Coordinates of C-alpha atoms in Angstrom, one line a residue:
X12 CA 12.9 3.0 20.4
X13 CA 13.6 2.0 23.5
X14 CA 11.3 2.8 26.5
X15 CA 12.3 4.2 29.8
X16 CA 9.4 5.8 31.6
X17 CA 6.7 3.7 33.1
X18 CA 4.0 4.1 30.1
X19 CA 1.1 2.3 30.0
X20 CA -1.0 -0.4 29.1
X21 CA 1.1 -1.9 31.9
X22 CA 0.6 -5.4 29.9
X23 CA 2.7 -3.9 27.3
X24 CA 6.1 -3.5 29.5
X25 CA 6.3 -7.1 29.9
X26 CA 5.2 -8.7 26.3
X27 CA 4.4 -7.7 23.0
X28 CA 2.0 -10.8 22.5
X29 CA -1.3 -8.6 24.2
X30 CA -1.2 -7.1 20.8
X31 CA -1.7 -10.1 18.1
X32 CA -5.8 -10.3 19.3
X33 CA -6.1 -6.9 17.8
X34 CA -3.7 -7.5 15.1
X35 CA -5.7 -10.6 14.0
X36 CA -8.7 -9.1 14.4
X37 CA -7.7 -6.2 12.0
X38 CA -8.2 -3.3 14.7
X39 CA -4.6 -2.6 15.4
X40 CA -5.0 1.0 14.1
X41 CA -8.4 1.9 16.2
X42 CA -6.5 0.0 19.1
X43 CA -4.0 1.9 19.4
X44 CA -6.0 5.3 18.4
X45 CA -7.8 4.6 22.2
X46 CA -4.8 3.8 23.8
X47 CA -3.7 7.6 22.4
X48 CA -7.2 9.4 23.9
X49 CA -6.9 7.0 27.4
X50 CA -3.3 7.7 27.9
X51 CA -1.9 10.3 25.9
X52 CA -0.1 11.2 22.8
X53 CA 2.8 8.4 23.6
X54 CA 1.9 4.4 24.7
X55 CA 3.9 1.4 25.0
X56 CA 2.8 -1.2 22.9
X57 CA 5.8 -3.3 23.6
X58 CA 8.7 -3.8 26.4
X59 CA 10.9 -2.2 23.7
X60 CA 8.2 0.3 21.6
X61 CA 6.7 3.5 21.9
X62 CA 4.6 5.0 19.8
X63 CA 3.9 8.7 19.0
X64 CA 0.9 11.1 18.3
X65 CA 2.8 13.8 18.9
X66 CA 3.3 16.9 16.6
X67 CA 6.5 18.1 17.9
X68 CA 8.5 14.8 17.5
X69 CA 7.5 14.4 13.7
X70 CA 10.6 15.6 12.4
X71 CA 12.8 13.9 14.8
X72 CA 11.2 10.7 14.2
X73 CA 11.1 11.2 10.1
X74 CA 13.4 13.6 9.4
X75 CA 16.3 13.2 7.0
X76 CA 18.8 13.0 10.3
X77 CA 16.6 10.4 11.9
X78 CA 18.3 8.0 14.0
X79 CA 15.1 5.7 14.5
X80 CA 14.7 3.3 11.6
X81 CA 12.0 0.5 11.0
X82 CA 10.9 -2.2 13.7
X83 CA 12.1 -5.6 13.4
X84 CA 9.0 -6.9 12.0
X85 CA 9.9 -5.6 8.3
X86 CA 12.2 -7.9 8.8
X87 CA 9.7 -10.9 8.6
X88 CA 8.0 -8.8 5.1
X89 CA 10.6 -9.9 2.9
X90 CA 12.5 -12.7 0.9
X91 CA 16.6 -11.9 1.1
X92 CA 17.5 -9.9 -1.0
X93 CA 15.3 -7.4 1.4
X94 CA 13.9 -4.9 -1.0
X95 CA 13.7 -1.1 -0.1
X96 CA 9.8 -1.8 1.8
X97 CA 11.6 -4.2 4.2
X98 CA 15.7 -2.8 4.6
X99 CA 16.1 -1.2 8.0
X100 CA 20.0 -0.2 7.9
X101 CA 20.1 3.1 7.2
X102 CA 23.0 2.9 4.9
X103 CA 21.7 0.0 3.1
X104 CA 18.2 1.5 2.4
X105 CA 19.7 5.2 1.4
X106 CA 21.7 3.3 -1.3
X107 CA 18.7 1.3 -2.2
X108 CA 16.4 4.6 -2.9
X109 CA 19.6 6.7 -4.7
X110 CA 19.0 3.6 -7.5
X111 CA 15.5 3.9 -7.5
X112 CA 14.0 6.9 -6.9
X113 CA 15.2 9.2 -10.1
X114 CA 12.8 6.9 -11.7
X115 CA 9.8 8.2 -10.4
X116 CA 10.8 11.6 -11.3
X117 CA 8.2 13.8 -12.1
X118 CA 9.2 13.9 -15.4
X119 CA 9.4 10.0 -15.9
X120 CA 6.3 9.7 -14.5
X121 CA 4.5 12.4 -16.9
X122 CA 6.7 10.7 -19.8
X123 CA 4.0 7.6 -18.9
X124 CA 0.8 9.7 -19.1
X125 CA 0.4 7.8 -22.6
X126 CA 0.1 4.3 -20.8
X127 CA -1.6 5.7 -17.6
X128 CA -4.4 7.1 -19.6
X129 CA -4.9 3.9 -21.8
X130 CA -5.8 2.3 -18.2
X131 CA -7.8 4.5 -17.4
X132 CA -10.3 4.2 -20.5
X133 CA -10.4 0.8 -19.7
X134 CA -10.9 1.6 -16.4
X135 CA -13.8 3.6 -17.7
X136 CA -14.9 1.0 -20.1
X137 CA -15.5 -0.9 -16.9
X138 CA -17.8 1.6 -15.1
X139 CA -19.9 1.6 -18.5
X140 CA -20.6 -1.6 -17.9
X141 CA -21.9 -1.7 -14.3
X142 CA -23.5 1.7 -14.8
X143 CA -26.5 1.8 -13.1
X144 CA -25.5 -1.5 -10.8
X145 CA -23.9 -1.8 -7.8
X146 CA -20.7 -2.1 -8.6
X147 CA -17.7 -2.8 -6.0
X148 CA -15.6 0.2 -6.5
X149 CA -12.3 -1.3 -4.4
X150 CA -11.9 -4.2 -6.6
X151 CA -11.8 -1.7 -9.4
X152 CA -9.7 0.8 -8.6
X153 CA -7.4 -1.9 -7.3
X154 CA -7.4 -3.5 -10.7
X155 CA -6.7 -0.4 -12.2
X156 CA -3.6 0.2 -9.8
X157 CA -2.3 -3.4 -11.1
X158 CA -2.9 -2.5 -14.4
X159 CA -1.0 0.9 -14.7
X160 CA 2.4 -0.5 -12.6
X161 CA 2.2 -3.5 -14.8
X162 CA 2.6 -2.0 -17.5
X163 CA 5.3 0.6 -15.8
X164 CA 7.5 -2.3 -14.4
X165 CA 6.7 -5.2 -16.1
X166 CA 5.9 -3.7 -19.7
X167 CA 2.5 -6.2 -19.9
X168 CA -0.8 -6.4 -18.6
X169 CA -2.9 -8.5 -16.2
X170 CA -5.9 -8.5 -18.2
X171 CA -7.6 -7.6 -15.1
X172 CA -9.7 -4.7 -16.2
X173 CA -11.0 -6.6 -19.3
X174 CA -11.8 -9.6 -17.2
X175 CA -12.8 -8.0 -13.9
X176 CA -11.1 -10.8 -12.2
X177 CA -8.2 -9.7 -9.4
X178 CA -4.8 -11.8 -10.5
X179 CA -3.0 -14.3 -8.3
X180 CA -1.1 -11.7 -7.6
X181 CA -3.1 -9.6 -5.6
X182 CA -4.6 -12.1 -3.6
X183 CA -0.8 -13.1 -2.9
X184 CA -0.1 -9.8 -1.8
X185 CA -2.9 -9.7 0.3
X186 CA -1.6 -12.6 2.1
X187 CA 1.9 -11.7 2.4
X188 CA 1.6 -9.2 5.0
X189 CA -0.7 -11.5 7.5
X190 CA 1.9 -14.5 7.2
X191 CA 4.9 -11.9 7.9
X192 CA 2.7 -11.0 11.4
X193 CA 2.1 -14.7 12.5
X194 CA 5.7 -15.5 10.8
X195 CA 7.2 -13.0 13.3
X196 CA 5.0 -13.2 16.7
X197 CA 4.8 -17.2 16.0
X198 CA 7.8 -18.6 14.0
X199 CA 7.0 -22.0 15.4
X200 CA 3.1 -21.7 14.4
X201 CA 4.4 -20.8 11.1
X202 CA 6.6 -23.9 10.8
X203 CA 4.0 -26.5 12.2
X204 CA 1.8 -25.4 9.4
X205 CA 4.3 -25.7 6.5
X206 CA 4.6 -29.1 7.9
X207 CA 0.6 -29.8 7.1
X208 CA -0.4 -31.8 4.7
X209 CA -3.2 -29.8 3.4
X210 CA -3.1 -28.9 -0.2
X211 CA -5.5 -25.6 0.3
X212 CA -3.4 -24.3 3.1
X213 CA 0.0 -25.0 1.2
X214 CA -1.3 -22.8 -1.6
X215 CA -2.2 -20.2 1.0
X216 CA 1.5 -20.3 2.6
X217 CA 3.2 -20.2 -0.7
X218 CA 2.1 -16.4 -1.2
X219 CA 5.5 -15.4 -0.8
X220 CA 7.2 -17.6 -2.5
X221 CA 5.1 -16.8 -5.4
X222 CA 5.9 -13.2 -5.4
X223 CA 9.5 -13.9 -5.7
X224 CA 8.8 -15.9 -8.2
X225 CA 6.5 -13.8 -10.4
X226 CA 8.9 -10.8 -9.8
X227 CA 11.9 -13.3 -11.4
X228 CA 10.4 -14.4 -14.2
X229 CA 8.7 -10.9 -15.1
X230 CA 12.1 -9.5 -15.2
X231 CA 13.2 -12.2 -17.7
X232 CA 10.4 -11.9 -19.6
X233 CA 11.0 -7.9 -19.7
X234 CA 14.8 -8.5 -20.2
X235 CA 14.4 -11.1 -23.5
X236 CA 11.4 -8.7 -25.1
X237 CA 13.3 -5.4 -24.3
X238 CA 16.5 -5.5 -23.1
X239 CA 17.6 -3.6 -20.8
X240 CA 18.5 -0.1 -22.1
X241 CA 15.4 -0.3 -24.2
X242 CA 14.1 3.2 -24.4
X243 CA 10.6 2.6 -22.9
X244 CA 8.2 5.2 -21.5
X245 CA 8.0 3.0 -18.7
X246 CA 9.8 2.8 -15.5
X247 CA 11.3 -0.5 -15.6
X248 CA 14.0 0.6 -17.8
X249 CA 14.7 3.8 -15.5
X250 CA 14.8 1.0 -12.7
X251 CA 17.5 -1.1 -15.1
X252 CA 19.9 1.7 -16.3
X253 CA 21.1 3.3 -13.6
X254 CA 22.3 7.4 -13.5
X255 CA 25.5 8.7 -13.1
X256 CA 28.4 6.7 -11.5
X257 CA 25.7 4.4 -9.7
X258 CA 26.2 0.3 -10.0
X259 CA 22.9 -1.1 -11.5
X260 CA 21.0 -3.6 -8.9
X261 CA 21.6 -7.2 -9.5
X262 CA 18.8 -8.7 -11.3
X263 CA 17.9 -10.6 -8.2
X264 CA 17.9 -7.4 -6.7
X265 CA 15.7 -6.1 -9.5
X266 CA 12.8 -8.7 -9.9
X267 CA 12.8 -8.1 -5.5
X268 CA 12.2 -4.6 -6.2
X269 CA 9.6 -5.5 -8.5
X270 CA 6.9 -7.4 -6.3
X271 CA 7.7 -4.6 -4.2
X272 CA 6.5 -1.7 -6.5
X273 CA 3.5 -3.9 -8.2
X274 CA 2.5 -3.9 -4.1
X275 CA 2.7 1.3 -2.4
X276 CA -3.8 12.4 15.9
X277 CA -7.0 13.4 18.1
X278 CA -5.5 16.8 19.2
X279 CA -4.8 17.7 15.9
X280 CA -7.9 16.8 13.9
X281 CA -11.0 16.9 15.3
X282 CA -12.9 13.7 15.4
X283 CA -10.5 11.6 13.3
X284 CA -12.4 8.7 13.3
X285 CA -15.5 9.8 11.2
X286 CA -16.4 9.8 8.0
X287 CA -16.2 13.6 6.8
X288 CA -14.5 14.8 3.6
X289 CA -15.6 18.4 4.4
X290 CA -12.4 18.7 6.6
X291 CA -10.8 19.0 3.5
X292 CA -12.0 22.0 2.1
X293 CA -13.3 24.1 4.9
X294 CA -10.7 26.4 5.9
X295 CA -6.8 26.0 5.4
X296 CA -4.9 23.8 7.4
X297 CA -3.3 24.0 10.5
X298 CA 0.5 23.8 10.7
X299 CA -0.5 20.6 12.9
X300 CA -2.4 18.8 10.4
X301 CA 0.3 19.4 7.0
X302 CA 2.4 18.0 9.4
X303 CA 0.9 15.0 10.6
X304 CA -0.7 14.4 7.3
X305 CA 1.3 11.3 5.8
X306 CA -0.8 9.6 3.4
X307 CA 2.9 9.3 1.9
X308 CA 5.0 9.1 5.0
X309 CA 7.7 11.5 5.6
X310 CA 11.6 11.9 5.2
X311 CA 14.1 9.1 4.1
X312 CA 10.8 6.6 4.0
X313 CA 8.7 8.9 1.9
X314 CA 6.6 7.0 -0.6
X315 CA 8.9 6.8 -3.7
X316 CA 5.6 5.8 -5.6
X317 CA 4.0 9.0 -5.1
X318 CA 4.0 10.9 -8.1
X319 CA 2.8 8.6 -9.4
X320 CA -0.4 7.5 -7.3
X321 CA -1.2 11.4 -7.4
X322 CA -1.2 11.5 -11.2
X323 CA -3.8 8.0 -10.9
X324 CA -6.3 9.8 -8.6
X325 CA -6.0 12.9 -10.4
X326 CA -7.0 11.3 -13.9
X327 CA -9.4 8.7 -12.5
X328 CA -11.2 11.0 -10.2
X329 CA -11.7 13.8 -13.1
X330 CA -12.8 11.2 -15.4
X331 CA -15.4 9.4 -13.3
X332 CA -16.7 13.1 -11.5
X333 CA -17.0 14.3 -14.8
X334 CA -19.6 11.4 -15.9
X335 CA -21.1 9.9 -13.1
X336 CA -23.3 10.8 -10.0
X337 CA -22.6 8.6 -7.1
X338 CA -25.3 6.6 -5.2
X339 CA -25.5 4.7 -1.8
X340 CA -26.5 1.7 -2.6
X341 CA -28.3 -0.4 1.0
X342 CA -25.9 -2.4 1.8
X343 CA -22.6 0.0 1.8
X344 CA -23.1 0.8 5.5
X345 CA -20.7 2.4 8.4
X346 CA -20.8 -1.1 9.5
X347 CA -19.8 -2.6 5.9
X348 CA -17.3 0.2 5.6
X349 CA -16.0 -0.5 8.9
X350 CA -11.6 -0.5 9.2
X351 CA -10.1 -4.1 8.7
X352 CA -6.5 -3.8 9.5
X353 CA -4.2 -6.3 8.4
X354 CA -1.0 -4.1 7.6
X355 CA -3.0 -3.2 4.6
X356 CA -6.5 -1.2 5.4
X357 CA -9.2 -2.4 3.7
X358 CA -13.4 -2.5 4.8
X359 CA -14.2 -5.0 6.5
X360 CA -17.0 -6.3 4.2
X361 CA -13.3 -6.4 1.6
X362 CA -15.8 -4.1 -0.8
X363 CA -16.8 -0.6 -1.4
X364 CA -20.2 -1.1 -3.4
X365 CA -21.7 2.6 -5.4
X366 CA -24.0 2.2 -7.8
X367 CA -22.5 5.3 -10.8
X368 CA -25.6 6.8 -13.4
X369 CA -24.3 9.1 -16.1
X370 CA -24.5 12.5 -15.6
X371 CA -27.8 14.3 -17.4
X372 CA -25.5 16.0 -19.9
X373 CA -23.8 12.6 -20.6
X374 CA -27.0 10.8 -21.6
X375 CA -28.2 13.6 -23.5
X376 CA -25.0 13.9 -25.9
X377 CA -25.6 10.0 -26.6
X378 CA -29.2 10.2 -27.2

């Protein structure tokens, strides 16, 4: 989006770089959320970009018409072929989601609930184990999350509920988004290191390459077990047979798509920055906040995965409510819990430690 008017921080009409601090130190978000309340509901953040907080420009930014597409840093997110996360021609990305998307159906996606709820009694085999302890809640969930698209697109499992250990993967993914930032703000940084020596740091560069790699070999590994019209309930083979008339991705296009999938305003809501869940369920919404409510985005880059992810908090939050009270434990504080933005949000501690005790009713039916 290119930007006319004379919108400030004034830094930001003549270089993007002001920026990286923040984005290095994981506050890009609450950055740019005081630029909004100093300035207004549109700031510069770069000679070239504006961004919005603006209710009446939603549709025209995300609607199906839109002529505004990603920023050129998706560009630095990806491996050629660019999957569907990183493709910014419009053409190009609307063919990309016509082959993908009638496979997260809500249909195909409740066709799964078989597999989905296997993961989640593991999940729940977990929890009975660290009842009672502190127990980091993120890493959970996010092993759970691994668990249920592995078996959806890759027709296996990590292990990583059983084990309680995060796979390569994850950590990989983790580090994929921060190399694409210093890859695209730095190119020749990014080079220099390559060049290093260092064993540690090579196998901290090589995130991306592993990705790739895992996504190729996964495929393979589905392809000789399977085949490719195999019948599943998973949605691999949704992904493989394409509908209609539609030419099937190439499988290089495929395993891409793969690492992909394994990966998913201040005058509108009042005090946005705190902590309070009771927004939720006082009142109904404003037509303000369903609209700039996007935990999924919006439009032509609406979160294919969604269905799915609702279906996962919907079973895991009804199966952990209905047996556990939740506890504080010390050290889970505003501080710990504090936003550490690298692309992905995590805390900033990287943890979200509850301590879960069974519910009355569930220790008595066990005594």
């Amino acid at each position: 989006m290119q930007a006319t008017n004379p919108l400030r921080p004034f830094l930001a009409s003549i270089t993007d770089k002001w920026l990286l601090y923040y984005d290095l130190a994981g506050v890009r978000t609450l950055t740019i959320h005081k630029l909004y309340c100093k300035y207004g509901l549109a700031v510069r953040v770069a000679p070239n970009e504006v961004l919005f907080s603006d209710v009446s420009v939603v549709s025209q930014i995300y609607g199906q018409q839109t002529a505004f597409m990603k920023a050129p840093i998706y560009d630095s997110m990806s491996v050629p072929p660019m999957g569907i996360f990183s493709l910014r021609d419009k053409a190009a990305h609307s063919q990309r989601r016509s082959l993908l998307s009638h496979a997260f159906s809500q249909q195909n996606v409740n066709d799964c609930m078989p597999t989905i709820s296997h993961k989640v009694d593991l999940l729940l085999n977990a929890f009975r184990h660290e009842q009672g302890a502190v127990t980091d809640v993120l890493l959970l969930f996010r092993l759970f999350s691994f668990e249920v698209v592995g078996e959806l697109f890759l027709g296996t499992s990590f292990g990583a509920l059983e084990t309680g250990t995060a796979p390569q993967f994850m950590h990989d993914m983790d580090r994929h988004f921060l190399l694409g930032g210093i890859e695209w703000s730095f190119p020749w940084l990014a080079a220099l290191l390559r060049m290093l020596p260092i064993p540690s740091l090579a196998h901290y560069l090589g995130a991306r390459d592993r990705l790739a790699q895992f996504g190729n070999i996964a495929l393979q590994d589905y392809i000789q077990r399977y085949g490719r019209d195999t019948k599943r309930k998973d949605l691999l083979t949704k992904i493989l047979v394409p509908q209609g008339q539609a030419a099937a991705m190439t499988d290089r296009e495929t395993f891409m798509e793969i690492g992909n999938l394994v990966f998913a305003g201040t005058a509108v809501f009042a005090d946005p920055t705190s902590f309070f869940p009771d927004r939720w369920l006082v009142g109904e919404p404003t037509a303000g906040q369903k609209t700039m409510f996007m935990p999924f985005s919006k439009g032509t880059r609406a979160c294919l995965g969604k269905p799915l992810a609702m279906l996962e908090l919907k079973l895991v939050v009804l199966a952990l409510m209905s047996r556990y009270k939740v506890k504080l434990p010390p050290q889970t504080t505003k501080d710990s819990m504090g936003l550490r933005d690298h692309f992905l949000v995590l805390p900033k501690s990287g943890k979200c430690e509850l301590i879960f005790e069974p519910l009355e009713r569930d220790v008595a039916s066990k005594a």
